[in-house]
GROMACS .gro file of C-alpha atoms in nm:
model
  387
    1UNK     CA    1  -0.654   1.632  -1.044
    2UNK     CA    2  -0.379   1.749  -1.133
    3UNK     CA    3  -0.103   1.435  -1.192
    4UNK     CA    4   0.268   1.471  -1.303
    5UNK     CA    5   0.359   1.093  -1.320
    6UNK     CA    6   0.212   1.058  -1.689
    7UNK     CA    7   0.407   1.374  -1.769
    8UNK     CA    8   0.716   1.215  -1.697
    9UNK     CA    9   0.619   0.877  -1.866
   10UNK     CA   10   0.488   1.073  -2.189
   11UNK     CA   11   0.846   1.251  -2.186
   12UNK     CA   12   1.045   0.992  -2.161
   13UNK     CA   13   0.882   0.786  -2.412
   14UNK     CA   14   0.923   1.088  -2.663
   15UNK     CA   15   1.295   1.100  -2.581
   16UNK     CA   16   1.316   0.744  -2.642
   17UNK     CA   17   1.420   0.646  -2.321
   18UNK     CA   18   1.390   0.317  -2.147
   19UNK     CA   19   1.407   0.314  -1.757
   20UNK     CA   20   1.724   0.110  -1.783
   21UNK     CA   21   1.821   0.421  -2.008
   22UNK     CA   22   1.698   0.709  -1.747
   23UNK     CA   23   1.795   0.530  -1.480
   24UNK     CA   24   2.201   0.469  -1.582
   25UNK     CA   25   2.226   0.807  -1.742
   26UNK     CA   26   2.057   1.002  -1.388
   27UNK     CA   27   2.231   0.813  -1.183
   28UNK     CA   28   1.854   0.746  -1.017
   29UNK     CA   29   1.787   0.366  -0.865
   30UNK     CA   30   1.524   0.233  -1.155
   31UNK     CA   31   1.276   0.200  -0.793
   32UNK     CA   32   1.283   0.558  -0.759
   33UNK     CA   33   1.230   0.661  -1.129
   34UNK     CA   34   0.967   0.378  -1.167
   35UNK     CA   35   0.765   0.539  -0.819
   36UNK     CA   36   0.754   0.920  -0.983
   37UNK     CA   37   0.627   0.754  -1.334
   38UNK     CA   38   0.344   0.558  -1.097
   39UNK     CA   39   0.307   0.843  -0.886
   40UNK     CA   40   0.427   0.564  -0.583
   41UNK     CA   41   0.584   0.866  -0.388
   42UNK     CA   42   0.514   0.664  -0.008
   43UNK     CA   43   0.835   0.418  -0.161
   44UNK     CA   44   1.057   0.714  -0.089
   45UNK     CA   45   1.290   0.784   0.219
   46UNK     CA   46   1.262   1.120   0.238
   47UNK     CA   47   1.063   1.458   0.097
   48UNK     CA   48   1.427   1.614   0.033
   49UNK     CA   49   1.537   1.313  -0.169
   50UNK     CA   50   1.194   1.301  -0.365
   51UNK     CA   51   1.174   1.663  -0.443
   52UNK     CA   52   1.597   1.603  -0.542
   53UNK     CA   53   1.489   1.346  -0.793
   54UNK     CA   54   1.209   1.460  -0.937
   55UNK     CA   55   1.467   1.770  -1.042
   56UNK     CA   56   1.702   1.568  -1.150
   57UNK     CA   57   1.437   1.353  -1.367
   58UNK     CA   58   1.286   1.685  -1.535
   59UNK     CA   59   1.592   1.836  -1.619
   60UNK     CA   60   1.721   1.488  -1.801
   61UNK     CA   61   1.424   1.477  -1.998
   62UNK     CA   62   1.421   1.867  -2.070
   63UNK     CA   63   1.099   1.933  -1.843
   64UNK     CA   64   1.113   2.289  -1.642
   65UNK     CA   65   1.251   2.146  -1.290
   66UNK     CA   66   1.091   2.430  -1.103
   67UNK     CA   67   0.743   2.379  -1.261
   68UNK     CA   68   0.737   1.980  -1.203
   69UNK     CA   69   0.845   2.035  -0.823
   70UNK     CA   70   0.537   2.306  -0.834
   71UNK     CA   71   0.306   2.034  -0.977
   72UNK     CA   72   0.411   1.789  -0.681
   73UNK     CA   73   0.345   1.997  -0.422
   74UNK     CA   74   0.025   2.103  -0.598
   75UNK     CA   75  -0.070   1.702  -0.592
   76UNK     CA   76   0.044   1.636  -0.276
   77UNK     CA   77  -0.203   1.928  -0.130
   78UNK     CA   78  -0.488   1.766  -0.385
   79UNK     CA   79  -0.415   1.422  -0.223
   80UNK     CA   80  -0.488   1.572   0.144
   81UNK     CA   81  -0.802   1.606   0.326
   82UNK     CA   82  -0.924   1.923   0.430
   83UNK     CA   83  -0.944   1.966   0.804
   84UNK     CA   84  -1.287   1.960   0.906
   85UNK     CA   85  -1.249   2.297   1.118
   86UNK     CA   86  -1.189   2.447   0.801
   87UNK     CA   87  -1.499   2.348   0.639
   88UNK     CA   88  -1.715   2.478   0.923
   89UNK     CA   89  -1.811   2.864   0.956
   90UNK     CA   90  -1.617   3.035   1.260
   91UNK     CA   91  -1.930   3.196   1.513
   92UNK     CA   92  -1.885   3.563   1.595
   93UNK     CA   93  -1.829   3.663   1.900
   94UNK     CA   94  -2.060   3.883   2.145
   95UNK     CA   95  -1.791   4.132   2.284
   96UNK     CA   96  -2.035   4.241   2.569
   97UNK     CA   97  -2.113   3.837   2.651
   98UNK     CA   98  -1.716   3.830   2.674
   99UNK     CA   99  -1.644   4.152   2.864
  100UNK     CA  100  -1.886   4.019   3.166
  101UNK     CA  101  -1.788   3.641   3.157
  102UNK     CA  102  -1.435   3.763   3.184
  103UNK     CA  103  -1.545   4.017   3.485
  104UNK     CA  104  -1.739   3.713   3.688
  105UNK     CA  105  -1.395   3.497   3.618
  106UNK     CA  106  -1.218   3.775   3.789
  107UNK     CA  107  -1.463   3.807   4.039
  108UNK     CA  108  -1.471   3.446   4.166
  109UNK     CA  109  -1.092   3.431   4.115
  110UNK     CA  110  -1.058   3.662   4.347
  111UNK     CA  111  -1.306   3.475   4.635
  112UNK     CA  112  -1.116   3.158   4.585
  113UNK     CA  113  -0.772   3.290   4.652
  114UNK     CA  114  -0.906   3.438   4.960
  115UNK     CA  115  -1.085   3.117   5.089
  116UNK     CA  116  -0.775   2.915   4.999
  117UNK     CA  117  -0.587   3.145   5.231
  118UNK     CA  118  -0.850   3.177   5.535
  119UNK     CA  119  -0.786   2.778   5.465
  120UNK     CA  120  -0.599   2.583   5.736
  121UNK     CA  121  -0.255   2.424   5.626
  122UNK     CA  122  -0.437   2.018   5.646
  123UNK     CA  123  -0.674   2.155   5.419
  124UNK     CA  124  -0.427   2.334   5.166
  125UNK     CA  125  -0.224   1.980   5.213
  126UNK     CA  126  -0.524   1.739   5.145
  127UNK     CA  127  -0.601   1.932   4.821
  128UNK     CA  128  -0.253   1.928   4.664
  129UNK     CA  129  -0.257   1.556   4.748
  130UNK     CA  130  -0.605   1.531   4.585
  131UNK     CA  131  -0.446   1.678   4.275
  132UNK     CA  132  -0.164   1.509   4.237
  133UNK     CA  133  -0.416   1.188   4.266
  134UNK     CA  134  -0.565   1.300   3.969
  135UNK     CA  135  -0.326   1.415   3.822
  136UNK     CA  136  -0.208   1.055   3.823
  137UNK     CA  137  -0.488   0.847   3.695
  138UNK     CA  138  -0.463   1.140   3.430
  139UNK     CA  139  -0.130   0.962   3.284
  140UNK     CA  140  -0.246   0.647   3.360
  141UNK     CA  141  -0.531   0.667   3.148
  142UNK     CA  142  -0.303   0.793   2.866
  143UNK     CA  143  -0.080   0.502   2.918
  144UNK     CA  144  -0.330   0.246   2.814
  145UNK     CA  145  -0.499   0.474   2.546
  146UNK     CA  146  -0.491   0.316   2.214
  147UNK     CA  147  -0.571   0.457   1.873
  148UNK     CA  148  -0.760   0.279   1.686
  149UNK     CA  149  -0.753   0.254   1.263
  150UNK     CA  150  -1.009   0.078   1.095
  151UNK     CA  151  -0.872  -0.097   0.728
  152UNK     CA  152  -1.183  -0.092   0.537
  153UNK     CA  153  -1.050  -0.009   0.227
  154UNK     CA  154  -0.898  -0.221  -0.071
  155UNK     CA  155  -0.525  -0.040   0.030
  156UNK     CA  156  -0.394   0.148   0.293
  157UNK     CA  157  -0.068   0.288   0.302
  158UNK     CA  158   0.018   0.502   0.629
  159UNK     CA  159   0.257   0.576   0.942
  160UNK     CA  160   0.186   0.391   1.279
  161UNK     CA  161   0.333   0.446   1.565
  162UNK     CA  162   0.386   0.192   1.884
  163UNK     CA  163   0.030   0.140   2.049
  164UNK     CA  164  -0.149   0.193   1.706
  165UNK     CA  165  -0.436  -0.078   1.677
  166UNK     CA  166  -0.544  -0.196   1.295
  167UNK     CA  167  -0.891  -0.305   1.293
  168UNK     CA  168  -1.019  -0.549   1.035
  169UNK     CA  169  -1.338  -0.597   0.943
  170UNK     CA  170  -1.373  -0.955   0.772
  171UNK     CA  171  -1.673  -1.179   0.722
  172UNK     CA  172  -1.890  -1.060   0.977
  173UNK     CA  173  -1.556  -1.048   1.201
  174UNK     CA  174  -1.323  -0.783   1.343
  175UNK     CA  175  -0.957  -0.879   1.358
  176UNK     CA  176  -0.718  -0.658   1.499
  177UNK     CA  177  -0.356  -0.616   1.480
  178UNK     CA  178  -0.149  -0.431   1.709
  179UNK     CA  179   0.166  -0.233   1.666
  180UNK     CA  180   0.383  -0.282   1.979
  181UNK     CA  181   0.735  -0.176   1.896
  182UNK     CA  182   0.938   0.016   1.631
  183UNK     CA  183   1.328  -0.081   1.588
  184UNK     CA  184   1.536  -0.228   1.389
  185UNK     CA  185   1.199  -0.404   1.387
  186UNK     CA  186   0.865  -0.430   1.337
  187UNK     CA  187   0.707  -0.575   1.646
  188UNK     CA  188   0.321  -0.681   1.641
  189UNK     CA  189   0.052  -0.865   1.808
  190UNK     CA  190  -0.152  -1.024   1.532
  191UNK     CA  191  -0.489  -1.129   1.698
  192UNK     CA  192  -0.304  -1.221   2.061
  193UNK     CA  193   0.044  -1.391   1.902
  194UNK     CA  194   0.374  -1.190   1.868
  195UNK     CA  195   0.559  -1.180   1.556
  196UNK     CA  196   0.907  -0.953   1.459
  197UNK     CA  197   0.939  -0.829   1.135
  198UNK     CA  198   1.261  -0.702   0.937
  199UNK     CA  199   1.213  -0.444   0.652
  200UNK     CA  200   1.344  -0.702   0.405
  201UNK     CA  201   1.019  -0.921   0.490
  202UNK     CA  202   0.620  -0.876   0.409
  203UNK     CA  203   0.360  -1.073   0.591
  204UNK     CA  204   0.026  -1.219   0.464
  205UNK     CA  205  -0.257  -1.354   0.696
  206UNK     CA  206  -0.531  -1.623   0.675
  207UNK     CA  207  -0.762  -1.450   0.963
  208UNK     CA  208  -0.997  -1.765   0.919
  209UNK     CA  209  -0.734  -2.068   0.812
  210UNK     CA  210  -0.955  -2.143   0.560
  211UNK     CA  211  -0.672  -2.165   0.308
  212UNK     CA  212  -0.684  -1.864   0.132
  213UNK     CA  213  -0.479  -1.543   0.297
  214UNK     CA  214  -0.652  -1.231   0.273
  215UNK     CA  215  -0.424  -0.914   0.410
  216UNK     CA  216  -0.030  -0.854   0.250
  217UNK     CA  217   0.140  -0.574   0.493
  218UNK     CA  218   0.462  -0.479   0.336
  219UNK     CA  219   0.683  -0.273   0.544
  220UNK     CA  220   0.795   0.050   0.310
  221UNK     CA  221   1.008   0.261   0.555
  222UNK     CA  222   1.124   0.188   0.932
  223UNK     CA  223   1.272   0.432   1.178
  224UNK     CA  224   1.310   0.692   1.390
  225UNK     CA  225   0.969   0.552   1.645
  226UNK     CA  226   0.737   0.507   1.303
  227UNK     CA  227   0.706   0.308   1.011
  228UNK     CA  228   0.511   0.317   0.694
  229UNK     CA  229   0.289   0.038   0.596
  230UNK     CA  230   0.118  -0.076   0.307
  231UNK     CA  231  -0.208  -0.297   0.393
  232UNK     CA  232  -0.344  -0.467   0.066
  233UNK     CA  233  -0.679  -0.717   0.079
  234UNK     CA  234  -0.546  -1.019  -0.133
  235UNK     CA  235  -0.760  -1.324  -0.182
  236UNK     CA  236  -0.441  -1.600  -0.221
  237UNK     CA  237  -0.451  -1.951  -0.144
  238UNK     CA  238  -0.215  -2.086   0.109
  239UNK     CA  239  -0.024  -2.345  -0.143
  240UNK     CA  240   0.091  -2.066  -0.429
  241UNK     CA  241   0.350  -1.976  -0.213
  242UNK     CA  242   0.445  -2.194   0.056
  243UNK     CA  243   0.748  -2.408   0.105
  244UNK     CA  244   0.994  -2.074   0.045
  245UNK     CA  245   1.304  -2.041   0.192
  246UNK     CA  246   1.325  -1.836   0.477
  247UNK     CA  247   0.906  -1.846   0.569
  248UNK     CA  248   0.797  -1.833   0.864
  249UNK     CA  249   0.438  -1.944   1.001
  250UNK     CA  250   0.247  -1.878   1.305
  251UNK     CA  251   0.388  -2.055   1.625
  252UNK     CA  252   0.163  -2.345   1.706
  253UNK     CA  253  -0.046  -2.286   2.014
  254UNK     CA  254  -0.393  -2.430   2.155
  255UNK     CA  255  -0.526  -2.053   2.059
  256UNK     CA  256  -0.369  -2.087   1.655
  257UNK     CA  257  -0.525  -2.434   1.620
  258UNK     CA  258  -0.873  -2.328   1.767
  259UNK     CA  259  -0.926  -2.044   1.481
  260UNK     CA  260  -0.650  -1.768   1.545
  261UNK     CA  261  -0.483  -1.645   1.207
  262UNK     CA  262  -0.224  -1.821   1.014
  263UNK     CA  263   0.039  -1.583   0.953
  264UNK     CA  264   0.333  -1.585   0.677
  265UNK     CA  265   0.649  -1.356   0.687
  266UNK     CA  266   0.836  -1.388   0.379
  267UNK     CA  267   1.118  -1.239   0.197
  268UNK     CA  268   0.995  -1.070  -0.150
  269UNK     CA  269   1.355  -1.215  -0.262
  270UNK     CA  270   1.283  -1.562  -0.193
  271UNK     CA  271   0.965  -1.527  -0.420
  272UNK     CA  272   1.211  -1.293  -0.687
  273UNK     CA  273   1.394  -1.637  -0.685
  274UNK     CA  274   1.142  -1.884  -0.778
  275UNK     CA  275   1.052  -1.646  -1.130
  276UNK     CA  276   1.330  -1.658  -1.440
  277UNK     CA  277   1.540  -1.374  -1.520
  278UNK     CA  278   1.391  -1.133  -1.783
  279UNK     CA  279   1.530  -1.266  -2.141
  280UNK     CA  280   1.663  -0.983  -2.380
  281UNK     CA  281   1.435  -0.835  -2.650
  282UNK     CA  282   1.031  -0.909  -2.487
  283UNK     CA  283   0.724  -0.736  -2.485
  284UNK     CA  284   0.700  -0.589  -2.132
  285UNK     CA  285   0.346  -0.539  -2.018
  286UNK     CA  286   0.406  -0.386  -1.705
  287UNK     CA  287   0.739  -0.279  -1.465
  288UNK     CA  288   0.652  -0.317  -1.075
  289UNK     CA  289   0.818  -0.399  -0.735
  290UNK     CA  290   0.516  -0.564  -0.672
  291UNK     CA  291   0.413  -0.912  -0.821
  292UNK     CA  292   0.021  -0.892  -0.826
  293UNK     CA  293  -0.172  -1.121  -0.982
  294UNK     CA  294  -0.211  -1.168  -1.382
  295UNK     CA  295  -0.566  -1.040  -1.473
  296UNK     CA  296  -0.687  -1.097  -1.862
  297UNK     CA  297  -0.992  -0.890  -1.977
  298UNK     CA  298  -1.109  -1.007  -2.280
  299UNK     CA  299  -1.420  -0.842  -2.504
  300UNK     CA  300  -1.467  -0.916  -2.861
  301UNK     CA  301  -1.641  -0.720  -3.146
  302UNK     CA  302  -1.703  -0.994  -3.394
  303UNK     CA  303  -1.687  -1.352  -3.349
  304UNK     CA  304  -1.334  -1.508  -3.230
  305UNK     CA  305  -1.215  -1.833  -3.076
  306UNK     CA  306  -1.038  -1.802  -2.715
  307UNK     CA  307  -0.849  -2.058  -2.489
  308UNK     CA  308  -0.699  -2.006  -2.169
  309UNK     CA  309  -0.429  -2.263  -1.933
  310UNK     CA  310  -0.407  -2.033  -1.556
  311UNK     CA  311  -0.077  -2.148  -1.443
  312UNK     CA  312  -0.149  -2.533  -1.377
  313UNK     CA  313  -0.534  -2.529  -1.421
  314UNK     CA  314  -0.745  -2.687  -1.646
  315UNK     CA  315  -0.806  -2.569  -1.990
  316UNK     CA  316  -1.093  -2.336  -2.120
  317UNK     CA  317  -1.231  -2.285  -2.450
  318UNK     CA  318  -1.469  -2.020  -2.575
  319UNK     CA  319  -1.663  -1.930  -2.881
  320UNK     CA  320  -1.731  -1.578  -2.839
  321UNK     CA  321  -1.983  -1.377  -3.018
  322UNK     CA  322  -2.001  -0.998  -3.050
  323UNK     CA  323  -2.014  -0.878  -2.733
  324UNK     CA  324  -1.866  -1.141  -2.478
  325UNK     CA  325  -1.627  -1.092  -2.208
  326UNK     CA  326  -1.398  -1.250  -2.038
  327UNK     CA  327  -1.189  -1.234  -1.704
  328UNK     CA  328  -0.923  -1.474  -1.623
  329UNK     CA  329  -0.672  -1.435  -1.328
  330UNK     CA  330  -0.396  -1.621  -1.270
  331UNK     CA  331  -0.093  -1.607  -1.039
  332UNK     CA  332   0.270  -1.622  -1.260
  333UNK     CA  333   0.166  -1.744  -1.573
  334UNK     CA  334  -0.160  -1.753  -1.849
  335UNK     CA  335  -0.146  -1.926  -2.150
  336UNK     CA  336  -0.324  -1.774  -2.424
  337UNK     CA  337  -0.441  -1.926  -2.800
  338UNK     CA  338  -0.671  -1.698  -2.998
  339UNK     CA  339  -0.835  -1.716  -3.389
  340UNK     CA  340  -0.956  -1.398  -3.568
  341UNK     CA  341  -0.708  -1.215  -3.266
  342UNK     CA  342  -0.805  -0.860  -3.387
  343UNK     CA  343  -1.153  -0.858  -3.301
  344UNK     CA  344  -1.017  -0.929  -2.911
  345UNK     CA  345  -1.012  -0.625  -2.735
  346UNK     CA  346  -0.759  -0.729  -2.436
  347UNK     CA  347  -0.642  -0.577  -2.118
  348UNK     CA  348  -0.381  -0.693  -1.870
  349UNK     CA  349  -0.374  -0.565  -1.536
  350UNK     CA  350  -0.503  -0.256  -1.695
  351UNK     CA  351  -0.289  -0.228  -1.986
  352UNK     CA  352  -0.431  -0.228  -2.307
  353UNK     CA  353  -0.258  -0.534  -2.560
  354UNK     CA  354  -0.257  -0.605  -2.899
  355UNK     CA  355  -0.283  -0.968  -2.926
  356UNK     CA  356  -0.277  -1.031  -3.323
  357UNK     CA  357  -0.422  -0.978  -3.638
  358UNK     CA  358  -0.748  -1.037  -3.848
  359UNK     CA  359  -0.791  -1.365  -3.926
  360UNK     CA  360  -0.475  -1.468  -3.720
  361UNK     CA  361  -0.445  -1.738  -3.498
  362UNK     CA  362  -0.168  -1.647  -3.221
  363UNK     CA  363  -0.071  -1.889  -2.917
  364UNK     CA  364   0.099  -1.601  -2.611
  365UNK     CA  365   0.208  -1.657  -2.295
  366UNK     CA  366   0.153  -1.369  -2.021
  367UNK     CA  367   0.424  -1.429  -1.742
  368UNK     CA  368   0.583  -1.247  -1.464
  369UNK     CA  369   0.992  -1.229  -1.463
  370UNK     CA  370   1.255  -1.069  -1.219
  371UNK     CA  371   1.467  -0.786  -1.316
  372UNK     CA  372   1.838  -0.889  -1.422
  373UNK     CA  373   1.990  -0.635  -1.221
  374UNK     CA  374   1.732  -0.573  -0.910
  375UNK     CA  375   1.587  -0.870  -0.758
  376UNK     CA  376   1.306  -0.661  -0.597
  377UNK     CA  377   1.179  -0.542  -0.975
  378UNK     CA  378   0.953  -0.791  -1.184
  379UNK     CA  379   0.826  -0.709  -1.537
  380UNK     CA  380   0.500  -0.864  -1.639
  381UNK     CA  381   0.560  -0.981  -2.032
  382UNK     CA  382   0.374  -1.151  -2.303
  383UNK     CA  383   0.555  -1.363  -2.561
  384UNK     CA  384   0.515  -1.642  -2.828
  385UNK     CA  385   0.409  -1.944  -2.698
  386UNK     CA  386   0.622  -2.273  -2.847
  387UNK     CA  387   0.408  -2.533  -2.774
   0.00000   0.00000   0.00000
């Protein structure tokens, strides 16, 4: 496939540019620059202003602008399905077969105009009123016609319209979620409550109130009758982030408290909040506008001592020998302490990390921060631990 966003990364890391560093110098919101780099291209307003930046972008880093915006439009068509009727074989037709349906069209054209005329007026009059009957439950039926969209997937990200239906499937359950309205709003029916939503505010769901929420929607772009959704499966539990200013649950009812879905609408902000600031001079893992969770892959190739403290939890201690793996997760922060560190192979969220030497014994701690400048940007880092 044919991708442009490592193109840009690889470029800019030769020029020895930081984002900060792209982003004063182009005049280009770090959001924007950090979306082409990801390939993220949904986070933009517009195709004009995305094919303006990813000009602008080339040029500073001394790419051909004219090729990049080639390679874009070459992804974009890779990233589309093919339309069926394209896939399928067009039948020839049988001119003869055509020539005499056409003639027996003609043919009982004709002998219905005439009866229509020999008609009497009544009849003429009960007809039209027969067809504008039908004509009738015709928009009637369109009224109440609902598309549906089935979210089986990990992600989905997507325009809706007003009368668009999300269908869940979830533990032998389907959960649906209606989109009623499109203003300055986003108006829905989650199972059978009402809830408004501003673009400044995502919403997560518990579907069975066990405690753990399991669907993030994040409102991307609102306007003009549509808006742009992100639907992400998340497996959360209800305490990390309650309590937060500005949160609002589901309204109590007799339906919410006999098994409809608890429902959170948050501002990202209010979570940007709770993290520090980003401290000067720190490994950055990662740079995203969204705060997933922290997920530590370890594998080692010789034997190596590893302990792990998730956020509050407990602590864990492993020998590992040749071969063993590990997978931690935690939510904003994941104490490490590691002996004979270069035989660790470690990934977070993806990234490969260097964690220390041979023989070394290194104490790290992997930990989400907001951006100093944009409260909506967090960078993932690991650092010394002082213990």
């Amino acid at each position: 496939m044919n991708q442009i966003g490592p193109i840009f990364r690889e470029a800019r890391i030769k020029a020895g540019k930081e984002i900060d560093d792209a982003s004063r110098e182009t005049k280009i919101a770090k959001k924007y620059l950090i979306a082409i780099e990801n390939e993220d291209f949904d986070v933009f307003p517009g195709e004009t202003y995305l094919i303006g930046f990813i000009r602008n972008y080339a040029q500073f880093l001394g790419l051909d602008p004219d090729e990049m915006v080639i390679k874009y439009k070459d992804y974009k068509i890779q990233e589309q399905p093919v339309p069926i009727e394209q896939l399928m074989a067009k039948p020839r037709r049988n001119r003869k077969a055509v020539f005499i349906i056409g003639l027996l069209v003609l043919v009982i054209g004709i002998g219905a105009y005439i009866i229509t005329k020999s008609g009497t007026f009544e009849g003429s009059k009960r007809k039209g009123q027969e067809k504008k009957e039908v004509k009738q439950e015709a928009v009637t039926v369109k009224k109440v016609e609902e598309k549906i969209i089935v979210f089986d997937e990990e992600e989905l990200i997507r325009d809706f319209v007003p009368g668009d239906v999300i269908l869940i499937p979830f533990k032998g359950e389907e959960y649906r979620i209606k989109i009623t309205g499109i203003t300055d709003q986003l108006s829905l029916l989650i199972g059978e409550l009402p809830f408004n939503v501003a673009t400044d505010e995502n919403v997560k769901i518990d579907f069975n109130r066990d405690g753990v929420r399991d669907v993030l929607i994040v409102t991307n772009v609102l306007g003009e009758g549509k808006v742009n959704l992100t639907l992400k499966k998340i497996s959360e539990k209800s305490s990390l982030v309650a309590g937060l200013p500005g949160e609002k649950e589901t309204p109590t009812s007799d339906k919410t408290v006999n098994g409809g879905p608890e429902v959170m609408i948050y501002k990202e902000s209010e979570i940007a909040a709770s993290l520090p600031i980003l401290p000067e001079g720190v490994f950055q893992i990662l740079s995203s506008y969204e705060k997933t969770d922290i997920k530590f892959s370890a594998k080692a190739d010789d034997t190596a001592y590893l302990s792990y403290i998730p956020d509050d939890g407990e602590k864990v201690e492993k020998l590992l020998n040749p071969g063993d793996a590990v997978d931690v997760k935690a939510v904003d922060v994941l104490k490490i302490t590691a002996a004979n560190a270069a035989v660790i192979n470690v990934e977070v969220n993806d990234v490969k990390v260097h964690l220390g030497g041979k023989g070394e014994v290194v104490a790290k701690v992997i930990r989400w921060y907001r951006d100093r400048a944009e409260n909506e940007l967090y960078h993932l880092v690991m650092e010394d631990w002082e213990r």
